[in-house]
PDB file of C-alpha atoms in Angstrom:
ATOM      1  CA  UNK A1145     -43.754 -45.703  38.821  1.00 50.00           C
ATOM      2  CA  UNK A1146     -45.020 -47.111  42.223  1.00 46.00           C
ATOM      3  CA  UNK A1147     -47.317 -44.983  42.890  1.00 48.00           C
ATOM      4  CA  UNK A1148     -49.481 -45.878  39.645  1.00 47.00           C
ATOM      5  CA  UNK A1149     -52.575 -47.769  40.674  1.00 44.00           C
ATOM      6  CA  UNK A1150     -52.427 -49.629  37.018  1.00 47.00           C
ATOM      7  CA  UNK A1151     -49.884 -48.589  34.094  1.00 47.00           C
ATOM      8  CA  UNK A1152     -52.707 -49.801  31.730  1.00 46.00           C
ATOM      9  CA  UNK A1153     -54.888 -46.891  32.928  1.00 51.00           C
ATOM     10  CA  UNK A1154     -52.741 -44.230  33.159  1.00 52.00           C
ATOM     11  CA  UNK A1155     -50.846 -44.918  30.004  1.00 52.00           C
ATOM     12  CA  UNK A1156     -51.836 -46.132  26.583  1.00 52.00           C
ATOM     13  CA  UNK A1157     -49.377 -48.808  26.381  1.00 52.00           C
ATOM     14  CA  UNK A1158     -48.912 -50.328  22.893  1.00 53.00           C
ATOM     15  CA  UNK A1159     -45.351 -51.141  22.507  1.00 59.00           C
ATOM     16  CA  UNK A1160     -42.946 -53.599  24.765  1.00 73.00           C
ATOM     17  CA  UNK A1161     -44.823 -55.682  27.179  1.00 84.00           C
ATOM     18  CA  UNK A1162     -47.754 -53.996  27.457  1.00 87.00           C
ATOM     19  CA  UNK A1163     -47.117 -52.709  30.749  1.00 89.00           C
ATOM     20  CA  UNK A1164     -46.435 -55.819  31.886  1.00 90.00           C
ATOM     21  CA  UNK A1165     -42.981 -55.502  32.800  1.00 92.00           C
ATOM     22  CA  UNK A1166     -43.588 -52.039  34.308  1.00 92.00           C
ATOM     23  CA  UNK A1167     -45.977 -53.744  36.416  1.00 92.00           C
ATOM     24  CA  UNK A1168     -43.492 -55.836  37.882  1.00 92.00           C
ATOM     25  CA  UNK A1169     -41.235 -53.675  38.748  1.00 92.00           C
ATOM     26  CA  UNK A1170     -43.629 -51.580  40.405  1.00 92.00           C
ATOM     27  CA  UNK A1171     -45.271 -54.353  42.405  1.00 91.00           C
ATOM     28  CA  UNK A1172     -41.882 -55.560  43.611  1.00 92.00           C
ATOM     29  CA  UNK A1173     -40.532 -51.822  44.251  1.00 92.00           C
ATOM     30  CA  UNK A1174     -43.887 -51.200  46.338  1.00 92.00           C
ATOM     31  CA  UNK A1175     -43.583 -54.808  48.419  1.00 90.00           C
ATOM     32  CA  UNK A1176     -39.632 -53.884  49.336  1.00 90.00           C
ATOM     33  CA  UNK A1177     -40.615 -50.441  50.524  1.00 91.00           C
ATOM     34  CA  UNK A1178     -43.301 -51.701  52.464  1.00 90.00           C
ATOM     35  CA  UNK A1179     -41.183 -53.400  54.719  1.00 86.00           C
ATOM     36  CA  UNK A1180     -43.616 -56.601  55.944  1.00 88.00           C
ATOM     37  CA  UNK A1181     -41.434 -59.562  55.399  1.00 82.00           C
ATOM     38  CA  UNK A1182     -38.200 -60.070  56.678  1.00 85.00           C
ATOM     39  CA  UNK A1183     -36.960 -61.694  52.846  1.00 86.00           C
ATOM     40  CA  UNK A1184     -38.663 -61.241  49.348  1.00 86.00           C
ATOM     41  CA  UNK A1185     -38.474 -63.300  46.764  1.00 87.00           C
ATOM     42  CA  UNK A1186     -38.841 -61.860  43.237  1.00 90.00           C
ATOM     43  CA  UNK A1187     -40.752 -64.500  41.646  1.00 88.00           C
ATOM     44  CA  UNK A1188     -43.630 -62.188  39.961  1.00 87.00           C
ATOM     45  CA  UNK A1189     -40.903 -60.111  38.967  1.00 90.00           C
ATOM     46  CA  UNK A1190     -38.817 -63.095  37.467  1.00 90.00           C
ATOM     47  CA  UNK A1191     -41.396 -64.127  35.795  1.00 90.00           C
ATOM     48  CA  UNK A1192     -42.407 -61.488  34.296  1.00 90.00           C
ATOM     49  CA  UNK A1193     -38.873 -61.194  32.992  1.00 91.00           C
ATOM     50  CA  UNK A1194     -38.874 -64.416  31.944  1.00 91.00           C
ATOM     51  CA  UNK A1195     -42.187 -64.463  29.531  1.00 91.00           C
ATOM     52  CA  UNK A1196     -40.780 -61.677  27.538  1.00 91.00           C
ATOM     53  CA  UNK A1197     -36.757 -62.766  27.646  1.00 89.00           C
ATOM     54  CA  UNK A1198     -36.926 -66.386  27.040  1.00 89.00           C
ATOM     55  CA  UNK A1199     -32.654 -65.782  27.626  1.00 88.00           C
ATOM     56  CA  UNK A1200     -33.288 -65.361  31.748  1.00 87.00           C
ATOM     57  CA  UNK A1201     -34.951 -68.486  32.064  1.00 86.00           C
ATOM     58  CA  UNK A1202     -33.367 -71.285  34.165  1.00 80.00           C
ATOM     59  CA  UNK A1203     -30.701 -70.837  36.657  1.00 77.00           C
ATOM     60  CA  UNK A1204     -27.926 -70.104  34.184  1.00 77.00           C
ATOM     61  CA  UNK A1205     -25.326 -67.111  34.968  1.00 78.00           C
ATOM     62  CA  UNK A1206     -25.763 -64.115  32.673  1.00 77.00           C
ATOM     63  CA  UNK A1207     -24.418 -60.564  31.843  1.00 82.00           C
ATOM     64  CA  UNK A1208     -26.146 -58.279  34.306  1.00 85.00           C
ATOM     65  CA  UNK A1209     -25.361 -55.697  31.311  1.00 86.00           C
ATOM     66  CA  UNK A1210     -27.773 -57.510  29.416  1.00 87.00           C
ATOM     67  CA  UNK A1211     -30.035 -57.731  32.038  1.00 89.00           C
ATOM     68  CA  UNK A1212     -30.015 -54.338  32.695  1.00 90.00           C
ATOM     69  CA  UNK A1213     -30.189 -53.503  28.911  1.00 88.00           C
ATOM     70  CA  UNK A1214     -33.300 -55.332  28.718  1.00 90.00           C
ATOM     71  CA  UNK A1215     -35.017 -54.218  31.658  1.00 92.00           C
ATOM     72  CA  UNK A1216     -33.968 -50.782  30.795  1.00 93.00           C
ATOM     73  CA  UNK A1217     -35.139 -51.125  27.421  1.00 91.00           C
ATOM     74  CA  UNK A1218     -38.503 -53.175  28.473  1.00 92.00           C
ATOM     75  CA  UNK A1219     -39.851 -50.111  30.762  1.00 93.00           C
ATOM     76  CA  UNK A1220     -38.957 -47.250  28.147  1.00 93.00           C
ATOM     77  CA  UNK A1221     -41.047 -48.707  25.855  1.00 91.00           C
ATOM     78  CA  UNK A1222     -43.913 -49.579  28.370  1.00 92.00           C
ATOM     79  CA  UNK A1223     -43.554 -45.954  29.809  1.00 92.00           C
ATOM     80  CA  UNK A1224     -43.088 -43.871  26.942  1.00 92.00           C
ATOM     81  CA  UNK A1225     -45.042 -40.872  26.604  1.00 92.00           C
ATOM     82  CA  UNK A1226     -45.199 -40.668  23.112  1.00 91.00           C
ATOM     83  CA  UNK A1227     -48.295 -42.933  21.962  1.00 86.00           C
ATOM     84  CA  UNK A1228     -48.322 -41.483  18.633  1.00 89.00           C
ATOM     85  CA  UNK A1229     -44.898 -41.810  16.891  1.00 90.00           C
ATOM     86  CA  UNK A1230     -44.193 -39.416  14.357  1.00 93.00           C
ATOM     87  CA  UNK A1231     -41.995 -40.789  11.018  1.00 93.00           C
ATOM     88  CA  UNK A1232     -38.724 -40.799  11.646  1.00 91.00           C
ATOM     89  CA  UNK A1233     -36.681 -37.944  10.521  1.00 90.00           C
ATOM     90  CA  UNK A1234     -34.448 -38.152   7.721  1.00 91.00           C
ATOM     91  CA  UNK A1235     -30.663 -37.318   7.265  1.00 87.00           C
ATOM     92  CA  UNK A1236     -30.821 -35.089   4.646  1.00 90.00           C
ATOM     93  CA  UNK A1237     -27.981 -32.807   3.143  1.00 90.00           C
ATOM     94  CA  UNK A1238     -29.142 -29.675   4.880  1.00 91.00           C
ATOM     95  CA  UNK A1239     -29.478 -31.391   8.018  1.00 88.00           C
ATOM     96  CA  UNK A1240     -25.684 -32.941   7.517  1.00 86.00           C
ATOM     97  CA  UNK A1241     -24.265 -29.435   6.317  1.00 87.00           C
ATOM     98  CA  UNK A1242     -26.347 -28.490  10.261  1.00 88.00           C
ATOM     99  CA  UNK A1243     -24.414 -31.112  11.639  1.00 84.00           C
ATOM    100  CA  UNK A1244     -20.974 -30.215  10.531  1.00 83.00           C
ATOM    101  CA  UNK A1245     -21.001 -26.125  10.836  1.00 87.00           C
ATOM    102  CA  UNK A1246     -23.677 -24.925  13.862  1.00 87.00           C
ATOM    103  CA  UNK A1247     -22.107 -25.131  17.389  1.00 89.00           C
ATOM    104  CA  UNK A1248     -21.653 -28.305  19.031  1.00 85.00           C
ATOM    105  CA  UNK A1249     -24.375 -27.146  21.520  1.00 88.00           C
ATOM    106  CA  UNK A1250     -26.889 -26.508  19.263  1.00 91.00           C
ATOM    107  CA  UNK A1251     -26.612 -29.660  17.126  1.00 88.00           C
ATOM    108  CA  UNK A1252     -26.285 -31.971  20.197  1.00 89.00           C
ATOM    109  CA  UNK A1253     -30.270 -29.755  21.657  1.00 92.00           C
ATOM    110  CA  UNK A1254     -31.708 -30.111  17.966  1.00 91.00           C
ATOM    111  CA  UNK A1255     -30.755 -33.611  17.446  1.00 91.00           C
ATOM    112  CA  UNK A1256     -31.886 -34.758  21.215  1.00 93.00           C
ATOM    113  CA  UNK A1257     -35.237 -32.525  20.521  1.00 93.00           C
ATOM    114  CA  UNK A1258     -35.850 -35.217  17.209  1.00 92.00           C
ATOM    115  CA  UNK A1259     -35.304 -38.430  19.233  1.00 92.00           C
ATOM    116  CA  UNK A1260     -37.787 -37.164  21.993  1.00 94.00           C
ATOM    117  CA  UNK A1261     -40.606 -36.891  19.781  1.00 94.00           C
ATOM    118  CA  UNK A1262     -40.411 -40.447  19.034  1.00 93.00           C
ATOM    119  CA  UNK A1263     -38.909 -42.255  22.528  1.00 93.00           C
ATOM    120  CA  UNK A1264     -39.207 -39.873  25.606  1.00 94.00           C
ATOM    121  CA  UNK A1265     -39.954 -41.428  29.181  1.00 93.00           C
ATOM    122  CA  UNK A1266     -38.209 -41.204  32.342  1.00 92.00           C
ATOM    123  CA  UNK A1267     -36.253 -43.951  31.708  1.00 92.00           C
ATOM    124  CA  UNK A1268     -34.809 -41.896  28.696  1.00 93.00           C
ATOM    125  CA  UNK A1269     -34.734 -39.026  31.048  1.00 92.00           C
ATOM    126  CA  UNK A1270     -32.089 -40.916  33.831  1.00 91.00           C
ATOM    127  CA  UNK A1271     -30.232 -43.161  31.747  1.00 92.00           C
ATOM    128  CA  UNK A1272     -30.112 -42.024  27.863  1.00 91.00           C
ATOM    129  CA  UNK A1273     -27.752 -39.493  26.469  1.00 90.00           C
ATOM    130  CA  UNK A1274     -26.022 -38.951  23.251  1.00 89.00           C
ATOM    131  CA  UNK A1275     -22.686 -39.816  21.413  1.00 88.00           C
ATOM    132  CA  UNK A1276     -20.766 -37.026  19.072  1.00 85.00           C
ATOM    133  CA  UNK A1277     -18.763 -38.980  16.576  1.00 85.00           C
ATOM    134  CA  UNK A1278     -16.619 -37.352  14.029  1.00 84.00           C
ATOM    135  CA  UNK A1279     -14.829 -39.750  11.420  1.00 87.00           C
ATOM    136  CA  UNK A1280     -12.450 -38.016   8.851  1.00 89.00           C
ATOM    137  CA  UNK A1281     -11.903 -39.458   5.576  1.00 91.00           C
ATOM    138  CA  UNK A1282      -7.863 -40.465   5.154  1.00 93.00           C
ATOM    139  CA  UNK A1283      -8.159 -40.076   1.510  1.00 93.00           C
ATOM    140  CA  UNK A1284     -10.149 -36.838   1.042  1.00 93.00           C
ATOM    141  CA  UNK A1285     -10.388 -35.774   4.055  1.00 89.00           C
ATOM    142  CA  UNK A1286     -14.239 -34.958   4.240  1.00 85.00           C
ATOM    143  CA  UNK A1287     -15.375 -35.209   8.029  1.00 83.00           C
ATOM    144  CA  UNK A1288     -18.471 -36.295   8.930  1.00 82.00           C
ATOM    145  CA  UNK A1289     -20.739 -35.765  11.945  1.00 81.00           C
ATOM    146  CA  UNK A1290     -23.135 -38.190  13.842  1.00 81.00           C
ATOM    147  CA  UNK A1291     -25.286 -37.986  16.589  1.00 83.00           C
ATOM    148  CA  UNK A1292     -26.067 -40.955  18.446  1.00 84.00           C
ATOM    149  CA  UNK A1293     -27.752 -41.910  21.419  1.00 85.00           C
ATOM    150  CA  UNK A1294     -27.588 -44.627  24.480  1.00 85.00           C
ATOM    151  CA  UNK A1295     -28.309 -45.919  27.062  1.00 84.00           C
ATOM    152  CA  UNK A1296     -26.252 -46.467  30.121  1.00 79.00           C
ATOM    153  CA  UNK A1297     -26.979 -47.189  33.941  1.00 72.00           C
ATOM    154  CA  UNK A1298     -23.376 -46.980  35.252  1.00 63.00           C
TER     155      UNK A1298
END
């Protein structure tokens, strides 16, 4: 991420900011690793922030979990390497029946293999994994299976 010369030449950036936000992050990553001022304020940075989550503006306290969510979420989609989404996939039956009888293991590779081809960057690579839900039915006792994924910096 810092050592890009421009995000908007080395990636096609169509979603999120643009590569604005990326940017940022980089410039201010770069200028505290550089080690020329004794103090740095974040005021590119901030506003940067600011221009895409109206929310941040001002001096009001806010969730750092949001925050984080945001800027999380804000240079996925700027660095994603997948400029050409394919259609999502759909839950069919066969792909539910999958879900319920192959190994744990194989389901959890397979499903994280679909999301990829649509939202894979190295954000996704630190900070996304995947949920495996099971809910029962109390009445007839059908189980059901769902992959999900998230994202968590903690």
């Amino acid at each position: 991420l810092i050592h890009t010369l421009s995000l908007h030449d080395a990636l096609p950036i169509s979603l999120g900011t643009k590569g604005a936000l990326a940017d940022a992050v980089s410039e201010l990553v770069r200028a505290m690793w550089a080690q020329n001022y004794l103090f740095l304020s974040p005021v590119t940075f901030r506003d940067q922030i600011c221009r895409f989550a109206p929310q941040f503006r001002g001096s009001d306290q806010h969730d750092a979990q949001e925050f984080l969510g945001f800027l999380l979420d804000g240079l996925h989609e700027d660095l994603n390497y997948v400029v050409q989404k394919p259609p999502p996939v759909e839950m069919t039956p066969e792909r539910e029946h999958d879900l319920e009888t192959l190994p744990a293991q194989v389901m959890s590779s397979r499903e994280w293999d679909i999301y990829r081809r649509r939202d894979d960057s190295f954000v996704v690579q630190c900070f996304q994994g995947q949920f495996r839900n099971q809910m029962k039915c109390l009445t007839c006792s059908k189980v059901r299976l769902l992959i999900t994924d998230f994202v968590d910096a903690c």
